[in-house]
XYZ file of C-alpha atoms in Angstrom:
560
model
C -37.806 67.416 30.229
C -39.586 63.835 30.257
C -40.414 62.112 33.730
C -41.015 58.098 33.728
C -44.190 56.868 34.487
C -44.821 56.377 38.161
C -42.218 58.791 39.548
C -43.598 61.234 42.003
C -43.351 64.931 40.682
C -44.368 67.753 42.872
C -44.988 71.500 41.451
C -44.227 74.682 42.535
C -43.281 78.223 41.472
C -39.639 78.112 40.186
C -37.171 80.836 40.812
C -34.436 81.143 38.233
C -33.652 78.549 35.616
C -31.131 76.225 37.339
C -31.432 72.386 38.483
C -29.909 69.977 40.857
C -30.082 66.523 42.110
C -29.183 65.996 45.974
C -30.773 64.047 48.890
C -33.502 66.407 50.449
C -32.761 67.586 54.152
C -35.218 69.473 56.424
C -34.632 72.466 58.563
C -34.964 71.411 62.337
C -38.491 72.569 63.721
C -38.378 75.653 65.861
C -39.138 75.157 69.435
C -42.605 76.456 70.742
C -43.449 77.679 74.283
C -45.346 74.916 76.330
C -49.045 75.182 76.411
C -48.792 75.116 80.195
C -45.936 77.124 80.690
C -46.467 78.499 84.394
C -46.301 82.144 85.798
C -43.169 83.484 86.489
C -41.875 82.819 90.173
C -39.580 85.761 90.161
C -40.953 88.514 87.736
C -37.672 90.513 87.735
C -35.763 87.566 87.018
C -38.119 86.623 84.108
C -38.003 89.930 82.482
C -34.127 90.008 82.826
C -34.098 86.520 80.882
C -36.152 87.832 78.209
C -34.011 91.183 78.113
C -31.109 89.038 77.632
C -32.518 86.535 74.974
C -33.562 89.667 72.682
C -30.328 91.079 73.279
C -28.320 87.958 72.223
C -30.583 87.217 69.419
C -30.049 90.800 68.192
C -26.394 90.402 68.332
C -26.395 87.206 66.421
C -28.410 88.533 63.576
C -26.238 91.364 63.315
C -23.012 89.250 63.314
C -24.540 87.290 60.370
C -25.643 90.528 58.544
C -22.052 91.954 58.592
C -20.856 88.576 57.321
C -23.517 88.466 54.372
C -23.450 90.560 51.288
C -26.037 92.051 49.186
C -29.934 91.282 49.691
C -29.354 89.035 52.151
C -27.157 91.416 54.553
C -29.662 94.036 53.919
C -32.739 91.646 55.129
C -30.568 90.139 58.033
C -29.837 93.907 59.152
C -33.282 94.904 58.958
C -34.327 91.948 61.129
C -31.612 92.450 63.781
C -33.537 95.705 64.056
C -36.794 94.221 64.428
C -35.429 91.875 67.230
C -33.926 95.313 68.850
C -37.261 96.878 68.704
C -38.352 98.854 71.830
C -41.933 98.248 71.173
C -41.819 94.573 70.771
C -39.729 94.241 73.926
C -41.929 96.462 75.948
C -45.059 94.256 74.904
C -43.210 91.162 76.069
C -42.319 92.690 79.368
C -45.948 93.862 80.120
C -47.008 90.516 79.479
C -44.443 88.836 81.617
C -45.240 91.410 84.458
C -48.787 90.323 84.262
C -48.105 86.848 85.046
C -47.392 85.275 81.449
C -44.461 83.034 81.111
C -41.662 84.132 79.099
C -41.857 82.098 76.070
C -45.626 82.327 75.838
C -45.467 86.125 76.501
C -42.849 86.548 73.642
C -45.143 84.079 71.300
C -48.473 86.226 72.154
C -46.572 89.644 71.426
C -45.058 88.454 68.248
C -48.579 87.145 67.275
C -50.004 90.447 67.905
C -47.148 92.530 65.733
C -47.589 89.878 63.148
C -51.310 90.749 62.704
C -50.356 94.227 62.554
C -47.746 93.680 59.618
C -50.228 91.573 57.565
C -53.020 93.981 58.020
C -50.656 96.702 56.675
C -49.833 94.760 53.739
C -46.643 95.746 51.445
C -43.241 95.107 52.651
C -44.521 94.794 56.356
C -46.306 91.697 55.590
C -43.181 90.445 53.810
C -41.669 90.511 57.054
C -43.943 88.375 59.204
C -41.402 85.327 58.235
C -38.458 87.297 59.843
C -40.566 88.308 62.681
C -41.384 84.725 63.297
C -37.763 83.989 62.961
C -36.720 86.199 65.873
C -39.798 84.620 67.974
C -38.191 81.032 67.378
C -34.448 82.273 68.366
C -35.737 84.040 71.299
C -38.152 81.476 72.481
C -35.373 78.802 71.957
C -32.955 80.849 74.273
C -35.492 80.919 76.925
C -36.489 77.178 76.852
C -32.504 76.165 76.640
C -33.023 74.770 73.175
C -31.319 74.816 69.789
C -32.330 77.657 67.543
C -34.035 76.159 64.395
C -31.510 75.437 61.656
C -29.650 72.824 59.840
C -26.287 71.390 60.117
C -25.480 70.072 56.521
C -22.825 67.075 56.322
C -23.182 66.741 52.361
C -24.790 68.541 49.475
C -28.489 68.863 50.098
C -31.806 70.191 48.947
C -32.901 72.009 51.761
C -36.574 72.077 52.293
C -38.915 73.711 54.925
C -42.472 75.092 55.461
C -40.712 78.470 55.007
C -37.299 79.887 55.165
C -36.186 83.279 56.718
C -33.128 85.158 55.660
C -31.751 84.152 59.238
C -32.413 80.704 58.305
C -30.696 81.002 55.184
C -27.657 82.752 56.432
C -26.966 79.787 59.175
C -26.845 77.151 56.231
C -23.215 76.143 54.874
C -24.346 77.552 51.202
C -21.603 75.645 49.636
C -23.406 72.502 50.787
C -26.867 73.782 49.534
C -27.678 72.528 46.075
C -31.461 73.913 46.404
C -33.997 75.149 48.447
C -37.694 74.032 48.560
C -40.418 75.833 50.692
C -44.021 74.824 51.131
C -45.148 78.471 51.676
C -43.607 81.584 50.308
C -43.930 83.415 46.968
C -41.568 84.179 43.718
C -40.863 87.796 45.043
C -40.291 86.893 48.906
C -37.005 87.225 50.732
C -36.151 83.634 50.324
C -36.569 83.770 46.322
C -34.915 86.761 45.965
C -31.861 85.587 47.950
C -31.665 82.055 46.382
C -31.748 83.912 43.055
C -28.701 86.244 44.072
C -26.846 83.485 45.323
C -27.343 81.511 42.090
C -29.057 78.540 44.174
C -32.255 76.871 42.568
C -35.217 77.639 44.499
C -38.912 76.444 44.163
C -41.697 77.860 46.421
C -45.220 76.702 47.288
C -44.420 73.168 46.617
C -47.371 71.275 48.294
C -46.603 67.926 49.591
C -42.682 68.553 50.003
C -42.942 68.293 53.904
C -44.114 64.656 53.577
C -41.047 63.399 51.545
C -38.887 61.390 53.726
C -35.453 62.894 54.790
C -32.665 61.514 52.691
C -34.500 60.810 49.674
C -32.832 61.840 46.559
C -34.767 64.580 44.561
C -34.433 66.385 41.415
C -35.062 69.876 41.773
C -35.911 71.799 38.279
C -36.523 75.654 38.864
C -37.211 76.232 35.173
C -39.721 73.855 34.979
C -41.087 74.227 38.405
C -41.071 70.519 39.599
C -39.293 68.487 42.249
C -39.169 64.949 41.237
C -38.736 62.260 43.820
C -36.132 59.568 43.279
C -35.459 60.504 39.854
C -34.770 58.160 37.203
C -31.214 57.632 35.675
C -32.373 59.121 32.689
C -33.478 62.441 34.308
C -30.312 62.894 36.431
C -28.378 62.428 33.304
C -30.596 65.003 31.695
C -29.953 67.633 34.438
C -26.157 66.695 34.574
C -26.200 67.765 30.814
C -28.066 70.838 31.668
C -25.341 71.921 34.474
C -22.713 71.237 31.886
C -24.418 73.583 29.236
C -24.990 76.228 31.868
C -21.027 76.037 32.534
C -20.278 76.319 28.987
C -22.437 79.268 28.471
C -20.448 81.343 31.016
C -17.480 81.242 29.083
C -19.058 84.064 26.720
C -17.786 87.315 28.225
C -18.689 89.907 25.458
C -20.731 92.888 25.776
C -24.563 91.794 25.152
C -25.733 92.042 21.898
C -28.051 90.282 19.279
C -26.983 88.073 16.720
C -26.805 90.903 14.142
C -25.182 93.224 16.392
C -27.992 95.215 17.924
C -26.802 96.214 21.527
C -28.313 95.394 24.372
C -26.538 96.371 27.974
C -26.323 93.642 30.393
C -26.331 94.855 33.774
C -26.485 93.472 37.739
C -28.673 94.365 40.448
C -26.626 95.099 43.452
C -27.029 95.933 47.264
C -23.723 96.802 48.499
C -20.197 97.904 46.949
C -19.179 94.231 47.443
C -21.864 93.002 45.008
C -20.241 95.324 42.582
C -17.028 93.319 42.694
C -19.198 90.176 42.012
C -20.830 91.685 39.151
C -17.646 92.542 37.412
C -16.550 88.811 37.940
C -19.755 87.859 36.142
C -18.717 90.146 33.186
C -21.650 92.483 33.714
C -21.360 95.502 31.826
C -22.226 97.835 34.625
C -25.156 97.912 37.152
C -28.373 98.809 36.394
C -29.975 99.065 40.145
C -27.972 99.825 43.466
C -30.554 99.412 45.853
C -29.270 101.820 48.824
C -31.949 100.930 51.399
C -29.198 98.977 53.168
C -27.655 102.256 54.144
C -30.845 103.433 56.002
C -32.664 100.334 57.193
C -30.244 99.544 59.695
C -29.177 102.653 60.805
C -30.530 104.294 64.095
C -30.276 107.787 62.561
C -30.184 109.241 58.917
C -26.717 108.609 57.642
C -24.638 111.696 56.633
C -23.942 112.857 53.225
C -20.496 112.060 53.758
C -20.986 108.535 55.115
C -23.142 107.901 52.196
C -20.884 109.285 49.484
C -18.048 107.087 51.278
C -20.271 104.026 50.139
C -21.111 105.271 46.625
C -17.588 106.064 45.941
C -16.595 102.456 46.856
C -19.022 101.116 44.182
C -17.729 103.436 41.364
C -14.450 102.522 42.269
C -15.311 98.560 42.154
C -16.808 98.935 38.791
C -13.831 100.721 37.381
C -15.618 103.191 35.084
C -18.368 100.909 34.157
C -22.193 102.341 34.346
C -23.579 102.500 37.941
C -27.328 103.349 38.385
C -28.278 104.362 41.708
C -31.921 104.341 42.852
C -32.624 106.772 45.678
C -33.856 105.229 48.810
C -37.228 103.074 48.455
C -38.466 103.259 51.798
C -41.342 104.794 53.504
C -44.577 103.939 55.829
C -44.118 100.263 54.444
C -40.400 100.093 55.124
C -40.174 101.959 58.611
C -36.996 103.848 59.123
C -35.606 104.044 62.777
C -34.807 107.767 62.878
C -38.231 108.849 60.999
C -41.670 108.556 62.551
C -44.382 108.439 59.963
C -48.010 108.389 60.465
C -49.981 104.935 60.127
C -51.128 104.456 56.928
C -54.224 102.008 55.919
C -52.410 100.782 52.900
C -48.760 101.404 52.724
C -48.111 100.055 49.443
C -50.239 103.059 47.974
C -48.545 105.319 50.602
C -45.537 107.330 51.201
C -42.756 105.500 49.857
C -39.942 106.278 47.461
C -39.760 109.691 46.082
C -42.857 110.543 47.819
C -40.879 110.812 50.857
C -40.001 114.346 49.806
C -43.675 115.091 50.828
C -42.717 114.571 54.832
C -38.958 114.075 54.690
C -37.577 116.281 51.942
C -34.176 116.493 53.767
C -33.735 112.852 53.603
C -33.756 112.961 49.886
C -31.720 115.780 49.249
C -28.936 114.613 51.580
C -28.954 111.541 49.329
C -28.671 113.524 46.185
C -25.851 115.735 47.817
C -24.053 112.488 48.596
C -24.515 111.162 45.034
C -23.499 114.536 43.743
C -20.277 114.639 45.797
C -19.198 111.388 43.941
C -19.432 113.438 40.590
C -18.541 110.470 38.294
C -19.561 110.421 34.633
C -20.339 106.737 34.894
C -22.933 107.007 37.966
C -26.559 107.789 37.165
C -29.438 108.485 39.749
C -32.964 107.529 39.664
C -36.129 107.631 41.621
C -38.393 104.995 42.629
C -42.208 105.126 42.741
C -42.815 108.340 40.211
C -46.374 108.426 39.008
C -46.591 111.825 37.106
C -44.396 114.035 34.895
C -44.494 116.688 37.595
C -42.890 114.126 39.979
C -40.183 113.307 37.523
C -39.664 117.099 37.083
C -39.259 117.803 40.587
C -36.510 114.826 40.896
C -34.772 116.055 37.896
C -34.526 119.454 38.984
C -33.279 118.355 42.721
C -30.755 116.146 41.361
C -29.243 118.225 38.733
C -29.054 120.819 41.187
C -27.060 118.524 43.371
C -24.463 118.215 40.633
C -25.854 114.717 39.151
C -25.244 114.570 35.233
C -27.542 111.728 34.378
C -30.843 111.633 35.876
C -33.812 109.168 35.615
C -36.901 107.346 37.099
C -38.554 104.161 37.687
C -41.457 103.116 35.930
C -43.310 100.828 38.412
C -46.945 102.199 38.264
C -49.279 102.090 34.852
C -49.781 105.944 35.189
C -45.971 106.177 34.697
C -46.114 103.950 31.485
C -49.049 105.443 30.212
C -47.227 108.975 30.312
C -43.712 107.595 29.558
C -43.131 110.121 26.852
C -44.205 113.060 29.198
C -41.942 111.695 31.738
C -38.814 111.165 29.586
C -39.159 114.551 28.362
C -38.212 115.609 31.906
C -35.187 113.149 32.511
C -32.546 111.478 30.425
C -33.726 107.713 31.000
C -36.261 105.509 32.755
C -35.885 101.920 33.985
C -39.024 99.456 34.580
C -39.366 97.813 37.829
C -41.393 94.726 36.606
C -42.284 93.317 40.110
C -44.368 96.151 41.100
C -45.435 97.055 37.765
C -47.100 93.607 37.568
C -48.446 94.206 41.251
C -49.988 97.401 40.662
C -51.234 96.767 37.146
C -53.056 93.366 38.212
C -53.854 94.980 41.570
C -52.577 91.809 43.320
C -50.456 91.826 46.566
C -47.175 90.252 45.428
C -46.940 88.149 49.110
C -50.394 86.382 48.248
C -48.808 83.210 46.831
C -52.135 81.915 45.845
C -52.316 85.016 43.319
C -49.038 84.370 41.797
C -50.760 83.549 38.567
C -51.810 87.224 38.242
C -48.276 88.628 39.276
C -46.676 86.518 36.435
C -44.566 88.897 34.370
C -45.726 87.684 31.205
C -49.209 88.934 31.923
C -50.072 90.708 28.660
C -51.533 93.599 30.430
C -47.843 94.061 31.888
C -45.969 93.475 28.622
C -48.490 96.169 26.824
C -47.228 98.892 29.545
C -43.594 97.775 28.934
C -44.055 98.303 25.281
C -45.528 101.661 25.401
C -42.705 102.763 27.970
C -40.100 101.361 25.459
C -41.547 103.057 22.455
C -41.870 106.089 24.355
C -37.866 105.733 24.658
C -37.497 105.087 20.915
C -39.255 108.158 19.638
C -37.244 110.532 22.129
C -34.098 108.539 21.551
C -33.703 108.070 25.438
C -32.494 104.406 27.157
C -35.560 102.530 28.718
C -34.262 99.550 30.896
C -35.706 96.956 32.939
C -34.386 96.017 36.500
C -37.161 93.867 37.523
C -36.620 89.982 38.102
C -38.186 89.237 34.626
C -34.739 90.379 33.148
C -33.064 87.143 34.661
C -35.392 84.942 32.421
C -33.582 84.202 29.212
C -37.045 83.861 27.178
C -38.394 86.970 28.829
C -34.989 88.736 27.861
C -36.028 88.046 24.215
C -39.516 89.741 24.356
C -38.065 92.638 26.367
C -35.326 93.106 23.622
C -38.186 92.913 20.861
C -40.472 95.339 22.755
C -37.337 97.896 22.508
C -35.758 97.661 25.810
C -32.177 98.825 25.613
C -30.706 97.192 28.952
C -31.481 94.455 31.075
C -30.132 94.383 35.045
C -30.450 90.938 36.666
C -28.885 88.831 39.689
C -25.062 88.269 38.210
C -26.054 84.398 38.265
C -28.755 84.816 35.510
C -25.990 86.652 33.056
C -24.547 84.043 31.105
C -28.153 82.286 30.069
C -29.369 85.813 29.241
C -26.160 86.908 27.231
C -26.288 83.594 25.143
C -30.317 83.884 24.604
C -29.682 87.488 23.266
C -26.841 86.435 21.269
C -28.664 83.848 19.364
C -31.458 85.667 17.893
C -31.559 88.818 15.817
C -33.518 92.020 16.649
C -36.087 91.095 14.177
C -36.330 87.570 15.600
C -36.727 89.312 19.298
C -39.475 91.362 17.652
C -41.486 88.417 16.319
C -40.971 86.577 19.600
C -42.695 89.722 21.260
C -45.286 90.250 19.190
C -46.307 86.508 19.576
C -46.544 86.915 23.228
C -48.392 89.981 22.901
C -51.248 88.504 20.653
C -52.258 86.073 23.507
C -54.493 86.734 26.483
C -53.224 84.953 29.245
C -49.742 84.733 31.025
C -49.240 81.068 30.306
C -50.334 81.368 26.739
C -48.148 84.519 26.082
C -45.094 82.392 27.191
C -45.836 79.345 25.293
C -46.210 81.617 22.046
C -42.885 83.147 22.846
C -41.094 79.730 23.519
C -42.605 78.106 19.900
C -40.665 80.953 18.180
C -37.104 80.944 19.573
C -34.252 79.055 17.965
C -34.409 75.284 18.572
C -30.676 75.117 19.478
C -31.089 78.121 22.030
C -34.220 76.339 23.514
C -32.194 72.890 24.075
C -29.159 74.805 25.349
C -31.238 76.942 27.954
C -33.390 73.703 29.006
C -36.590 75.530 28.023
């Protein structure tokens, strides 16, 4: 898409492929503790004020979580737990009792916890934005100020230095044309939630905060650009793309290439309510049911009966369509309120996913019992963070003993991809989690925005591991799916099909574009596109090579 000379264009990392034109609106800044906040005159009263503020913020976050769905609900519930954390509250109280003003005490305590989270890395580092959001809301209540947020009166592109799930939940999403942040990364919570909601989003856009409020901007997630004061020609081009996107949504047939090679198009969900939306998006089923929400907001481990009720609701919502349930992907880097685990220097490489059986075997076995109680042929179960054939064998034995008929595992670490054939001899299918696979293959923390180029799913090393896994599936005649975010990219979808992937699971909003991309190419053409990408040495070159091979009409229709 061309841009007229003289027009200011800011660049960032796009999430999804959609676009929008609207005036820009900025989140209200969060109130900060006064630099000269005096010591409390009445310590007992100050402690009570702090307690009341944390209680109110916790209740507010929980109410938003209850009203939300999917990833947004999951993260808000975890943030509500964070606001109610006894250790954080005790640290603040201790500071107030030592003579620190309440707002300053909250700020200093959160700084300490944030430093701990960042040092831990992994999921905890991801939560720093949410922790700061808790701080901002508590401080606002202590100072009698408005909480950070934005009241929209017209359809707008929302911009901020960063945006927490709580900030997102406070917005009138019907009026949010797009989201732009100066910080963050493509796999952070803001990006994931925007993708779930089908909202065009750009992160790490330097200079966005200097644009005057109310200025019209054109946001193009596919191109990774924000154009300030766009020309009439650019606005017309974006309007045409939006019309084409609406037209693509009219195709509701099952996924297949032009010559009839079937490729299942599935949805990623977090709750039974998301399963309803997946059906509305004409998904052929669910390729990833993240079950963490059942655990992260629980004070104690949910019973098998309670879990089974939730799984049964999802099965019923899908009406016989495929449902792949991922067992709990939590551990030292996703703290569970009811399970104390030892500190880990590097949680991303620690006890998480199926590795919980090493310290909490009853947690996994109870979940498998709940899944087995549902006993529906359409429901499959898979374990995350499998590194060896022995681990796959262990999970398969546990799952089958619980009565689960179809058993698989996630391929998220290089060792699993390299030993995919041995792993597939133990299970019925595998599914590639490309976000973690890229992180572990490239030895790159996915929260480090400045390293986003290394996390690019187009990295040829990552594609090689996808190919070797798919080839193992072909040799054994077993399904190999992808449920990472790369499945949402229609161009990458063609590469994945060409590499031998049998199903693609994505956010429902990406379904129409991916279905169209696959339908307008033959299997042989997909293989040619994949080989062109694999022949390159760099991610950008791999994408360009793939793009050069696709059907010109599809390229135009998809805005690639």
